[in-house]
mmCIF file of N, CA and C in Angstrom:
data_model
loop_
_atom_site.group_PDB
_atom_site.id
_atom_site.type_symbol
_atom_site.label_atom_id
_atom_site.label_comp_id
_atom_site.label_asym_id
_atom_site.label_seq_id
_atom_site.Cartn_x
_atom_site.Cartn_y
_atom_site.Cartn_z
ATOM 1 N N MET U 1 63.258 87.509 -194.072
ATOM 2 C CA MET U 1 64.514 88.139 -193.706
ATOM 3 C C MET U 1 65.463 87.058 -193.184
ATOM 4 N N ALA U 2 66.706 87.168 -193.533
ATOM 5 C CA ALA U 2 67.701 86.179 -193.142
ATOM 6 C C ALA U 2 67.991 86.250 -191.647
ATOM 7 N N GLU U 3 68.233 85.088 -191.058
ATOM 8 C CA GLU U 3 68.625 85.049 -189.650
ATOM 9 C C GLU U 3 70.058 85.536 -189.504
ATOM 10 N N ILE U 4 70.340 86.143 -188.349
ATOM 11 C CA ILE U 4 71.706 86.546 -188.029
ATOM 12 C C ILE U 4 72.093 85.893 -186.721
ATOM 13 N N SER U 5 73.376 85.822 -186.472
ATOM 14 C CA SER U 5 73.846 85.248 -185.212
ATOM 15 C C SER U 5 73.837 86.326 -184.135
ATOM 16 N N PHE U 6 73.944 85.905 -182.893
ATOM 17 C CA PHE U 6 74.037 86.856 -181.786
ATOM 18 C C PHE U 6 75.285 87.718 -181.942
ATOM 19 N N ASP U 7 76.374 87.124 -182.420
ATOM 20 C CA ASP U 7 77.597 87.900 -182.657
ATOM 21 C C ASP U 7 77.364 89.009 -183.687
ATOM 22 N N ASP U 8 76.569 88.706 -184.728
ATOM 23 C CA ASP U 8 76.227 89.740 -185.714
ATOM 24 C C ASP U 8 75.459 90.879 -185.040
ATOM 25 N N PHE U 9 74.490 90.545 -184.206
ATOM 26 C CA PHE U 9 73.705 91.550 -183.495
ATOM 27 C C PHE U 9 74.598 92.421 -182.614
ATOM 28 N N MET U 10 75.567 91.809 -181.963
ATOM 29 C CA MET U 10 76.440 92.552 -181.055
ATOM 30 C C MET U 10 77.351 93.546 -181.784
ATOM 31 N N LYS U 11 77.478 93.401 -183.093
ATOM 32 C CA LYS U 11 78.272 94.361 -183.871
ATOM 33 C C LYS U 11 77.558 95.701 -184.013
ATOM 34 N N VAL U 12 76.243 95.710 -183.829
ATOM 35 C CA VAL U 12 75.467 96.944 -183.937
ATOM 36 C C VAL U 12 75.458 97.624 -182.564
ATOM 37 N N ASP U 13 76.047 98.810 -182.491
ATOM 38 C CA ASP U 13 76.161 99.541 -181.230
ATOM 39 C C ASP U 13 74.965 100.475 -181.087
ATOM 40 N N ILE U 14 74.001 100.076 -180.272
ATOM 41 C CA ILE U 14 72.766 100.835 -180.068
ATOM 42 C C ILE U 14 72.814 101.438 -178.671
ATOM 43 N N ARG U 15 72.708 102.768 -178.620
ATOM 44 C CA ARG U 15 72.858 103.500 -177.358
ATOM 45 C C ARG U 15 71.693 104.444 -177.123
ATOM 46 N N THR U 16 71.563 104.868 -175.874
ATOM 47 C CA THR U 16 70.599 105.895 -175.534
ATOM 48 C C THR U 16 71.307 107.242 -175.491
ATOM 49 N N GLY U 17 70.595 108.238 -175.941
ATOM 50 C CA GLY U 17 71.116 109.595 -175.921
ATOM 51 C C GLY U 17 69.996 110.567 -175.624
ATOM 52 N N ILE U 18 70.366 111.809 -175.396
ATOM 53 C CA ILE U 18 69.373 112.852 -175.140
ATOM 54 C C ILE U 18 69.571 113.965 -176.163
ATOM 55 N N ILE U 19 68.482 114.378 -176.756
ATOM 56 C CA ILE U 19 68.542 115.430 -177.772
ATOM 57 C C ILE U 19 68.797 116.759 -177.075
ATOM 58 N N ARG U 20 69.915 117.382 -177.410
ATOM 59 C CA ARG U 20 70.298 118.661 -176.806
ATOM 60 C C ARG U 20 69.891 119.856 -177.654
ATOM 61 N N ARG U 21 69.804 119.638 -178.966
ATOM 62 C CA ARG U 21 69.461 120.720 -179.889
ATOM 63 C C ARG U 21 68.736 120.121 -181.075
ATOM 64 N N ALA U 22 67.768 120.838 -181.610
ATOM 65 C CA ALA U 22 67.034 120.385 -182.791
ATOM 66 C C ALA U 22 66.580 121.606 -183.578
ATOM 67 N N GLU U 23 66.589 121.466 -184.889
ATOM 68 C CA GLU U 23 66.142 122.575 -185.740
ATOM 69 C C GLU U 23 65.576 122.029 -187.042
ATOM 70 N N PRO U 24 64.738 122.812 -187.695
ATOM 71 C CA PRO U 24 64.194 122.366 -188.979
ATOM 72 C C PRO U 24 65.313 122.113 -189.987
ATOM 73 N N PHE U 25 65.013 121.264 -190.975
ATOM 74 C CA PHE U 25 65.965 120.942 -192.035
ATOM 75 C C PHE U 25 65.285 121.245 -193.377
ATOM 76 N N PRO U 26 65.138 122.544 -193.702
ATOM 77 C CA PRO U 26 64.384 122.912 -194.906
ATOM 78 C C PRO U 26 65.030 122.460 -196.209
ATOM 79 N N GLU U 27 66.330 122.175 -196.216
ATOM 80 C CA GLU U 27 67.012 121.742 -197.432
ATOM 81 C C GLU U 27 66.741 120.280 -197.774
ATOM 82 N N ALA U 28 66.192 119.521 -196.843
ATOM 83 C CA ALA U 28 65.920 118.098 -197.084
ATOM 84 C C ALA U 28 64.814 117.938 -198.137
ATOM 85 N N ARG U 29 64.892 116.846 -198.907
ATOM 86 C CA ARG U 29 63.875 116.584 -199.932
ATOM 87 C C ARG U 29 62.503 116.349 -199.312
ATOM 88 N N LYS U 30 62.474 115.639 -198.190
ATOM 89 C CA LYS U 30 61.231 115.408 -197.449
ATOM 90 C C LYS U 30 61.363 116.123 -196.112
ATOM 91 N N PRO U 31 60.250 116.593 -195.535
ATOM 92 C CA PRO U 31 60.345 117.316 -194.260
ATOM 93 C C PRO U 31 61.116 116.515 -193.215
ATOM 94 N N ALA U 32 62.076 117.181 -192.576
ATOM 95 C CA ALA U 32 62.935 116.514 -191.601
ATOM 96 C C ALA U 32 63.379 117.504 -190.532
ATOM 97 N N ILE U 33 63.954 116.961 -189.479
ATOM 98 C CA ILE U 33 64.489 117.750 -188.370
ATOM 99 C C ILE U 33 65.929 117.324 -188.126
ATOM 100 N N LYS U 34 66.813 118.303 -187.971
ATOM 101 C CA LYS U 34 68.207 118.033 -187.600
ATOM 102 C C LYS U 34 68.281 117.975 -186.077
ATOM 103 N N MET U 35 69.059 117.021 -185.565
ATOM 104 C CA MET U 35 69.187 116.840 -184.115
ATOM 105 C C MET U 35 70.647 116.662 -183.729
ATOM 106 N N TRP U 36 71.003 117.204 -182.573
ATOM 107 C CA TRP U 36 72.314 116.994 -181.972
ATOM 108 C C TRP U 36 72.049 116.222 -180.690
ATOM 109 N N ILE U 37 72.606 115.007 -180.607
ATOM 110 C CA ILE U 37 72.276 114.076 -179.522
ATOM 111 C C ILE U 37 73.514 113.810 -178.680
ATOM 112 N N ASP U 38 73.359 113.939 -177.380
ATOM 113 C CA ASP U 38 74.440 113.688 -176.416
ATOM 114 C C ASP U 38 74.406 112.222 -176.003
ATOM 115 N N PHE U 39 75.513 111.509 -176.281
ATOM 116 C CA PHE U 39 75.633 110.095 -175.903
ATOM 117 C C PHE U 39 76.606 109.901 -174.749
ATOM 118 N N GLY U 40 76.893 110.938 -173.995
ATOM 119 C CA GLY U 40 77.769 110.815 -172.838
ATOM 120 C C GLY U 40 79.229 110.953 -173.191
ATOM 121 N N PRO U 41 80.099 110.885 -172.166
ATOM 122 C CA PRO U 41 81.525 111.173 -172.374
ATOM 123 C C PRO U 41 82.252 110.182 -173.283
ATOM 124 N N GLU U 42 81.828 108.942 -173.342
ATOM 125 C CA GLU U 42 82.520 107.948 -174.171
ATOM 126 C C GLU U 42 82.366 108.238 -175.665
ATOM 127 N N ILE U 43 81.169 108.652 -176.086
ATOM 128 C CA ILE U 43 80.869 108.868 -177.504
ATOM 129 C C ILE U 43 80.765 110.356 -177.839
ATOM 130 N N GLY U 44 80.236 111.132 -176.920
ATOM 131 C CA GLY U 44 80.075 112.563 -177.151
ATOM 132 C C GLY U 44 78.793 112.899 -177.884
ATOM 133 N N GLU U 45 78.769 114.089 -178.447
ATOM 134 C CA GLU U 45 77.592 114.558 -179.171
ATOM 135 C C GLU U 45 77.714 114.191 -180.643
ATOM 136 N N LYS U 46 76.640 113.651 -181.193
ATOM 137 C CA LYS U 46 76.568 113.277 -182.602
ATOM 138 C C LYS U 46 75.329 113.916 -183.203
ATOM 139 N N LYS U 47 75.375 114.160 -184.515
ATOM 140 C CA LYS U 47 74.229 114.784 -185.168
ATOM 141 C C LYS U 47 73.580 113.828 -186.157
ATOM 142 N N THR U 48 72.301 114.080 -186.414
ATOM 143 C CA THR U 48 71.532 113.278 -187.349
ATOM 144 C C THR U 48 70.362 114.104 -187.848
ATOM 145 N N SER U 49 69.701 113.591 -188.871
ATOM 146 C CA SER U 49 68.428 114.170 -189.301
ATOM 147 C C SER U 49 67.438 113.024 -189.434
ATOM 148 N N ALA U 50 66.177 113.349 -189.256
ATOM 149 C CA ALA U 50 65.151 112.313 -189.331
ATOM 150 C C ALA U 50 63.845 112.912 -189.823
ATOM 151 N N GLN U 51 63.102 112.122 -190.565
ATOM 152 C CA GLN U 51 61.794 112.533 -191.086
ATOM 153 C C GLN U 51 60.734 112.229 -190.029
ATOM 154 N N VAL U 52 60.692 113.071 -189.012
ATOM 155 C CA VAL U 52 59.807 112.849 -187.869
ATOM 156 C C VAL U 52 58.852 114.017 -187.639
ATOM 157 N N THR U 53 58.640 114.845 -188.669
ATOM 158 C CA THR U 53 57.853 116.072 -188.490
ATOM 159 C C THR U 53 56.365 115.830 -188.264
ATOM 160 N N ALA U 54 55.860 114.647 -188.534
ATOM 161 C CA ALA U 54 54.435 114.371 -188.311
ATOM 162 C C ALA U 54 54.093 114.374 -186.823
ATOM 163 N N HIS U 55 55.044 113.956 -185.981
ATOM 164 C CA HIS U 55 54.764 113.838 -184.550
ATOM 165 C C HIS U 55 55.599 114.759 -183.668
ATOM 166 N N TYR U 56 56.627 115.396 -184.240
ATOM 167 C CA TYR U 56 57.560 116.147 -183.406
ATOM 168 C C TYR U 56 57.870 117.507 -184.015
ATOM 169 N N THR U 57 58.183 118.455 -183.126
ATOM 170 C CA THR U 57 58.710 119.758 -183.522
ATOM 171 C C THR U 57 60.116 119.856 -182.954
ATOM 172 N N PRO U 58 60.957 120.708 -183.518
ATOM 173 C CA PRO U 58 62.297 120.845 -182.953
ATOM 174 C C PRO U 58 62.266 121.179 -181.460
ATOM 175 N N ASP U 59 61.457 122.134 -181.048
ATOM 176 C CA ASP U 59 61.404 122.493 -179.627
ATOM 177 C C ASP U 59 60.930 121.345 -178.754
ATOM 178 N N GLY U 60 59.988 120.555 -179.258
ATOM 179 C CA GLY U 60 59.473 119.426 -178.495
ATOM 180 C C GLY U 60 60.449 118.270 -178.366
ATOM 181 N N LEU U 61 61.445 118.219 -179.232
ATOM 182 C CA LEU U 61 62.426 117.137 -179.176
ATOM 183 C C LEU U 61 63.550 117.386 -178.167
ATOM 184 N N VAL U 62 63.844 118.637 -177.891
ATOM 185 C CA VAL U 62 64.951 118.957 -176.985
ATOM 186 C C VAL U 62 64.656 118.375 -175.599
ATOM 187 N N GLY U 63 65.600 117.595 -175.080
ATOM 188 C CA GLY U 63 65.448 116.944 -173.783
ATOM 189 C C GLY U 63 64.894 115.534 -173.864
ATOM 190 N N LYS U 64 64.472 115.102 -175.048
ATOM 191 C CA LYS U 64 63.900 113.760 -175.211
ATOM 192 C C LYS U 64 65.014 112.721 -175.301
ATOM 193 N N GLN U 65 64.840 111.608 -174.587
ATOM 194 C CA GLN U 65 65.773 110.488 -174.702
ATOM 195 C C GLN U 65 65.364 109.623 -175.890
ATOM 196 N N VAL U 66 66.364 109.232 -176.688
ATOM 197 C CA VAL U 66 66.130 108.419 -177.879
ATOM 198 C C VAL U 66 67.122 107.271 -177.912
ATOM 199 N N ILE U 67 66.850 106.329 -178.797
ATOM 200 C CA ILE U 67 67.723 105.185 -179.032
ATOM 201 C C ILE U 67 68.288 105.337 -180.440
ATOM 202 N N ALA U 68 69.601 105.094 -180.596
ATOM 203 C CA ALA U 68 70.230 105.271 -181.908
ATOM 204 C C ALA U 68 71.356 104.276 -182.129
ATOM 205 N N VAL U 69 71.588 103.949 -183.395
ATOM 206 C CA VAL U 69 72.764 103.186 -183.799
ATOM 207 C C VAL U 69 73.892 104.192 -183.948
ATOM 208 N N VAL U 70 74.994 103.963 -183.219
ATOM 209 C CA VAL U 70 76.084 104.946 -183.212
ATOM 210 C C VAL U 70 77.324 104.494 -183.984
ATOM 211 N N ASN U 71 77.307 103.295 -184.567
ATOM 212 C CA ASN U 71 78.512 102.838 -185.259
ATOM 213 C C ASN U 71 78.315 102.585 -186.751
ATOM 214 N N PHE U 72 77.340 103.242 -187.366
ATOM 215 C CA PHE U 72 77.268 103.270 -188.825
ATOM 216 C C PHE U 72 78.214 104.358 -189.313
ATOM 217 N N PRO U 73 78.727 104.239 -190.537
ATOM 218 C CA PRO U 73 79.554 105.333 -191.058
ATOM 219 C C PRO U 73 78.699 106.582 -191.295
ATOM 220 N N PRO U 74 79.291 107.774 -191.185
ATOM 221 C CA PRO U 74 78.530 109.007 -191.458
ATOM 222 C C PRO U 74 77.948 108.977 -192.865
ATOM 223 N N ARG U 75 76.818 109.675 -193.021
ATOM 224 C CA ARG U 75 76.119 109.692 -194.310
ATOM 225 C C ARG U 75 75.734 111.126 -194.644
ATOM 226 N N GLN U 76 76.091 111.553 -195.836
ATOM 227 C CA GLN U 76 75.765 112.901 -196.285
ATOM 228 C C GLN U 76 74.303 112.958 -196.703
ATOM 229 N N ILE U 77 73.544 113.870 -196.094
ATOM 230 C CA ILE U 77 72.143 114.077 -196.450
ATOM 231 C C ILE U 77 72.025 115.540 -196.864
ATOM 232 N N GLY U 78 72.070 115.777 -198.152
ATOM 233 C CA GLY U 78 72.104 117.151 -198.653
ATOM 234 C C GLY U 78 73.335 117.849 -198.095
ATOM 235 N N PRO U 79 73.153 119.041 -197.510
ATOM 236 C CA PRO U 79 74.294 119.776 -196.964
ATOM 237 C C PRO U 79 74.672 119.356 -195.539
ATOM 238 N N PHE U 80 74.065 118.298 -195.025
ATOM 239 C CA PHE U 80 74.203 117.919 -193.616
ATOM 240 C C PHE U 80 74.808 116.520 -193.513
ATOM 241 N N MET U 81 75.774 116.341 -192.610
ATOM 242 C CA MET U 81 76.386 115.033 -192.381
ATOM 243 C C MET U 81 75.709 114.364 -191.185
ATOM 244 N N SER U 82 75.046 113.247 -191.434
ATOM 245 C CA SER U 82 74.380 112.486 -190.383
ATOM 246 C C SER U 82 75.360 111.458 -189.828
ATOM 247 N N GLU U 83 75.519 111.445 -188.501
ATOM 248 C CA GLU U 83 76.517 110.585 -187.863
ATOM 249 C C GLU U 83 75.932 109.378 -187.137
ATOM 250 N N VAL U 84 74.647 109.400 -186.841
ATOM 251 C CA VAL U 84 73.988 108.284 -186.154
ATOM 252 C C VAL U 84 72.617 108.067 -186.783
ATOM 253 N N LEU U 85 72.009 106.932 -186.490
ATOM 254 C CA LEU U 85 70.666 106.620 -186.972
ATOM 255 C C LEU U 85 69.734 106.491 -185.771
ATOM 256 N N VAL U 86 68.833 107.463 -185.602
ATOM 257 C CA VAL U 86 67.839 107.333 -184.537
ATOM 258 C C VAL U 86 66.829 106.273 -184.973
ATOM 259 N N LEU U 87 66.318 105.521 -184.016
ATOM 260 C CA LEU U 87 65.416 104.412 -184.309
ATOM 261 C C LEU U 87 63.978 104.791 -184.011
ATOM 262 N N GLY U 88 63.082 104.298 -184.830
ATOM 263 C CA GLY U 88 61.661 104.566 -184.654
ATOM 264 C C GLY U 88 60.841 103.456 -185.276
ATOM 265 N N LEU U 89 59.563 103.559 -185.069
ATOM 266 C CA LEU U 89 58.597 102.604 -185.615
ATOM 267 C C LEU U 89 57.488 103.369 -186.316
ATOM 268 N N PRO U 90 56.876 102.775 -187.351
ATOM 269 C CA PRO U 90 55.782 103.478 -188.028
ATOM 270 C C PRO U 90 54.490 103.398 -187.229
ATOM 271 N N ASP U 91 53.740 104.509 -187.234
ATOM 272 C CA ASP U 91 52.405 104.484 -186.652
ATOM 273 C C ASP U 91 51.442 103.910 -187.698
ATOM 274 N N ALA U 92 50.152 103.981 -187.457
ATOM 275 C CA ALA U 92 49.161 103.404 -188.373
ATOM 276 C C ALA U 92 49.186 104.054 -189.755
ATOM 277 N N GLN U 93 49.656 105.292 -189.837
ATOM 278 C CA GLN U 93 49.735 106.000 -191.114
ATOM 279 C C GLN U 93 51.133 105.922 -191.737
ATOM 280 N N GLY U 94 52.047 105.195 -191.095
ATOM 281 C CA GLY U 94 53.400 105.046 -191.610
ATOM 282 C C GLY U 94 54.353 106.152 -191.186
ATOM 283 N N GLU U 95 53.928 107.030 -190.301
ATOM 284 C CA GLU U 95 54.779 108.119 -189.815
ATOM 285 C C GLU U 95 55.647 107.616 -188.660
ATOM 286 N N VAL U 96 56.866 108.136 -188.562
ATOM 287 C CA VAL U 96 57.841 107.640 -187.592
ATOM 288 C C VAL U 96 57.543 108.125 -186.176
ATOM 289 N N VAL U 97 57.529 107.170 -185.249
ATOM 290 C CA VAL U 97 57.462 107.432 -183.806
ATOM 291 C C VAL U 97 58.805 106.982 -183.241
ATOM 292 N N LEU U 98 59.534 107.885 -182.605
ATOM 293 C CA LEU U 98 60.866 107.580 -182.106
ATOM 294 C C LEU U 98 60.838 106.594 -180.948
ATOM 295 N N LEU U 99 61.847 105.722 -180.908
ATOM 296 C CA LEU U 99 62.011 104.798 -179.790
ATOM 297 C C LEU U 99 62.805 105.477 -178.689
ATOM 298 N N GLY U 100 62.433 105.199 -177.465
ATOM 299 C CA GLY U 100 63.166 105.719 -176.315
ATOM 300 C C GLY U 100 62.817 104.912 -175.088
ATOM 301 N N PRO U 101 63.635 105.017 -174.046
ATOM 302 C CA PRO U 101 63.342 104.271 -172.817
ATOM 303 C C PRO U 101 62.076 104.801 -172.145
ATOM 304 N N ASP U 102 61.395 103.928 -171.400
ATOM 305 C CA ASP U 102 60.188 104.384 -170.702
ATOM 306 C C ASP U 102 60.497 104.946 -169.315
ATOM 307 N N GLN U 103 61.780 104.959 -168.956
ATOM 308 C CA GLN U 103 62.254 105.592 -167.723
ATOM 309 C C GLN U 103 63.555 106.303 -168.063
ATOM 310 N N ASP U 104 63.913 107.330 -167.281
ATOM 311 C CA ASP U 104 65.193 107.992 -167.518
ATOM 312 C C ASP U 104 66.332 107.016 -167.254
ATOM 313 N N VAL U 105 67.268 106.978 -168.168
ATOM 314 C CA VAL U 105 68.465 106.145 -168.046
ATOM 315 C C VAL U 105 69.674 107.020 -168.357
ATOM 316 N N PRO U 106 70.867 106.637 -167.882
ATOM 317 C CA PRO U 106 72.051 107.426 -168.191
ATOM 318 C C PRO U 106 72.323 107.455 -169.697
ATOM 319 N N VAL U 107 72.734 108.641 -170.202
ATOM 320 C CA VAL U 107 73.061 108.735 -171.617
ATOM 321 C C VAL U 107 74.274 107.869 -171.920
ATOM 322 N N GLY U 108 74.276 107.305 -173.112
ATOM 323 C CA GLY U 108 75.398 106.467 -173.532
ATOM 324 C C GLY U 108 75.230 105.003 -173.197
ATOM 325 N N GLY U 109 74.186 104.649 -172.471
ATOM 326 C CA GLY U 109 73.976 103.240 -172.125
ATOM 327 C C GLY U 109 73.762 102.404 -173.366
ATOM 328 N N ARG U 110 74.461 101.256 -173.423
ATOM 329 C CA ARG U 110 74.320 100.366 -174.585
ATOM 330 C C ARG U 110 73.154 99.410 -174.407
ATOM 331 N N MET U 111 72.393 99.245 -175.475
ATOM 332 C CA MET U 111 71.266 98.321 -175.444
ATOM 333 C C MET U 111 71.789 96.892 -175.332
ATOM 334 N N HIS U 112 71.112 96.105 -174.512
ATOM 335 C CA HIS U 112 71.419 94.674 -174.427
ATOM 336 C C HIS U 112 70.187 93.913 -174.072
#
């Protein structure tokens, strides 16, 4: 993978948010969950979908703090417009485990 400069990294706006609402996304090609994430007063609430059904249910996601890229352009996923990219890592089977802080932090905080 090509190296990037620190200035390039700083162009990616990665923030913490809290999932306020989540529901199944049956129209998606692969099993997914739609989420509405609160990033605080500066950014507000943004929506996304993610293929995280192996480890999460919609009810279990509500109230969870996550990390997301908030400055990508919106992306149409079937009938749903995704506005942010939640970040995760693959487990041993390749299923997504969401990234989040290990302590409660204020929503909207920028990663540094």
